[in-house]
C-alpha positions as a printed NumPy array, in Angstrom:
array([[  0.   ,   0.   ,   0.   ],
       [  1.585,   3.261,  -1.093],
       [  1.735,   6.398,   0.99 ],
       [ -0.898,   8.177,  -1.113],
       [ -3.335,   5.271,  -0.711],
       [ -2.847,   5.29 ,   3.056],
       [ -3.433,   9.038,   3.15 ],
       [ -6.663,   8.732,   1.123],
       [ -7.94 ,   5.98 ,   3.441],
       [ -7.166,   8.069,   6.54 ],
       [ -8.765,  11.145,   4.975],
       [-11.938,   9.249,   4.066],
       [-12.177,   7.835,   7.603],
       [-11.806,  11.329,   9.097],
       [-14.402,  12.726,   6.685],
       [-16.809,   9.912,   7.502],
       [-16.356,  10.495,  11.216],
       [-17.06 ,  14.222,  10.77 ],
       [-20.202,  13.408,   8.815],
       [-21.28 ,  10.931,  11.485],
       [-20.655,  13.518,  14.221],
       [-22.761,  16.084,  12.384],
       [-25.525,  13.533,  11.81 ],
       [-25.501,  12.583,  15.49 ],
       [-25.852,  16.241,  16.515],
       [-28.719,  16.674,  14.056],
       [-30.575,  13.522,  15.101],
       [-30.192,  13.398,  18.893],
       [-33.501,  15.205,  19.531],
       [-35.599,  13.246,  16.98 ],
       [-34.084,   9.964,  18.217],
       [-34.994,  10.842,  21.795],
       [-38.556,  11.727,  20.794],
       [-39.013,   8.568,  18.73 ],
       [-37.579,   6.342,  21.463],
       [-39.824,   8.069,  24.005],
       [-42.976,   7.37 ,  22.014],
       [-41.938,   3.769,  21.337],
       [-41.139,   3.237,  25.022],
       [-44.543,   4.582,  26.043],
       [-46.285,   2.226,  23.635],
       [-44.148,  -0.73 ,  24.742],
       [-44.914,  -0.182,  28.433],
       [-48.632,   0.159,  27.784],
       [-48.858,  -2.805,  25.407],
       [-46.899,  -5.081,  27.751],
       [-49.021,  -3.943,  30.693],
       [-52.273,  -4.524,  28.807],
       [-51.138,  -7.997,  27.747],
       [-50.223,  -8.92 ,  31.328],
       [-53.519,  -7.581,  32.648],
       [-55.592,  -9.325,  29.974],
       [-53.789, -12.645,  30.446],
       [-54.653, -12.53 ,  34.122],
       [-51.036, -12.618,  35.313],
       [-51.689,  -9.449,  37.277],
       [-54.92 ,  -9.735,  39.29 ],
       [-56.12 ,  -6.168,  38.662],
       [-59.09 ,  -5.053,  36.595],
       [-58.008,  -3.129,  33.472],
       [-60.462,  -0.31 ,  34.225],
       [-59.59 ,   0.048,  37.906],
       [-58.057,   3.061,  39.61 ],
       [-54.827,   1.147,  40.299],
       [-54.331,   0.17 ,  36.655],
       [-54.875,   3.8  ,  35.563],
       [-52.329,   5.003,  38.108],
       [-49.867,   2.341,  36.9  ],
       [-50.248,   2.999,  33.193],
       [-50.128,   6.759,  33.498],
       [-47.297,   6.879,  36.046],
       [-45.04 ,   4.233,  34.559],
       [-45.815,   4.998,  30.918],
       [-45.162,   8.721,  31.193],
       [-42.233,   8.343,  33.608],
       [-40.448,   5.853,  31.348],
       [-41.263,   8.04 ,  28.359],
       [-39.529,  11.052,  29.943],
       [-36.564,   8.946,  31.05 ],
       [-36.099,   7.398,  27.598],
       [-36.38 ,  10.802,  25.898],
       [-33.496,  12.221,  27.922],
       [-31.355,   9.073,  28.064],
       [-31.51 ,   8.098,  24.379],
       [-31.161,  11.696,  23.213],
       [-28.053,  12.151,  25.36 ],
       [-26.551,   8.845,  24.239],
       [-27.01 ,   9.724,  20.554],
       [-25.249,  13.071,  21.076],
       [-21.547,  12.559,  20.327],
       [-20.211,  14.58 ,  23.286],
       [-21.236,  16.781,  26.232],
       [-23.746,  14.133,  27.299],
       [-24.476,  15.498,  30.764],
       [-25.112,  18.973,  29.361],
       [-27.281,  17.539,  26.573],
       [-29.217,  15.504,  29.151],
       [-29.858,  18.632,  31.238],
       [-31.053,  20.539,  28.164],
       [-33.292,  17.628,  27.13 ],
       [-34.668,  17.49 ,  30.67 ],
       [-35.629,  21.15 ,  30.486],
       [-37.234,  20.54 ,  27.078],
       [-39.19 ,  17.624,  28.571],
       [-40.295,  19.7  ,  31.559],
       [-41.345,  22.59 ,  29.312],
       [-43.294,  20.234,  27.019],
       [-44.995,  18.413,  29.872],
       [-45.666,  21.711,  31.652],
       [-47.11 ,  23.15 ,  28.47 ],
       [-49.448,  20.184,  28.247],
       [-50.403,  20.382,  31.931],
       [-51.809,  23.919,  31.641],
       [-54.563,  23.013,  29.124],
       [-55.269,  19.829,  31.093],
       [-55.881,  21.898,  34.224],
       [-58.211,  24.196,  32.29 ],
       [-60.372,  21.276,  31.158],
       [-59.879,  19.506,  34.515],
       [-58.285,  16.368,  33.08 ],
       [-56.408,  15.374,  36.222],
       [-55.008,  12.159,  34.722],
       [-53.169,  14.234,  32.118],
       [-51.787,  16.434,  34.89 ],
       [-50.622,  13.298,  36.706],
       [-48.943,  12.042,  33.497],
       [-47.221,  15.391,  32.921],
       [-45.809,  15.354,  36.438],
       [-44.446,  11.852,  35.956],
       [-42.993,  12.749,  32.565],
       [-41.078,  15.608,  34.22 ],
       [-39.895,  13.235,  36.986],
       [-38.8  ,  10.691,  34.376],
       [-36.841,  13.385,  32.539],
       [-35.015,  14.2  ,  35.768],
       [-34.271,  10.51 ,  36.27 ],
       [-32.763,  10.412,  32.773],
       [-30.347,  13.203,  33.683],
       [-29.439,  11.331,  36.852],
       [-28.697,   8.138,  34.872],
       [-26.508,   9.98 ,  32.367],
       [-24.669,  11.7  ,  35.224],
       [-24.102,   8.369,  36.989],
       [-22.948,   6.689,  33.772],
       [-20.074,   9.175,  33.771],
       [-18.819,   7.515,  36.947],
       [-19.634,   3.97 ,  35.845],
       [-17.689,   4.535,  32.606],
       [-20.541,   3.198,  30.505],
       [-19.929,   5.703,  27.707],
       [-16.709,   7.254,  26.466],
       [-17.894,  10.846,  25.919],
       [-19.382,  12.05 ,  29.188],
       [-18.977,  15.789,  29.401]])
């Protein structure tokens, strides 16, 4: 392999890595949103299957099942939004997680205000848990810095 061939290979690798970095910065927010929605659906579908199979002895229309589905579904949704978005970002993950947490809190807070106006208290409950889940996502990203789970922490 000649010197010019080696240089062209190295240059193409560097160019590809720059393109990948740019793509990761562009897609971290959409990836977090998509993962959040998919996580919410997964939690609710799995919960409905378990309730309908009778493995969990709770009526699907009961107060307890509503509290479960709204709390866990929205909490996991907020956590996944922050965690996946921060993991997709190529660097500054703790800072990205904090910014995504604020975006999640603003979005859930923005949805809580109309819910209060129409007195939909289950939506208010879900918004609160989405904000709590977003905070938990920041906490997980911050802890992963110490556990060395990812190479680009700050």
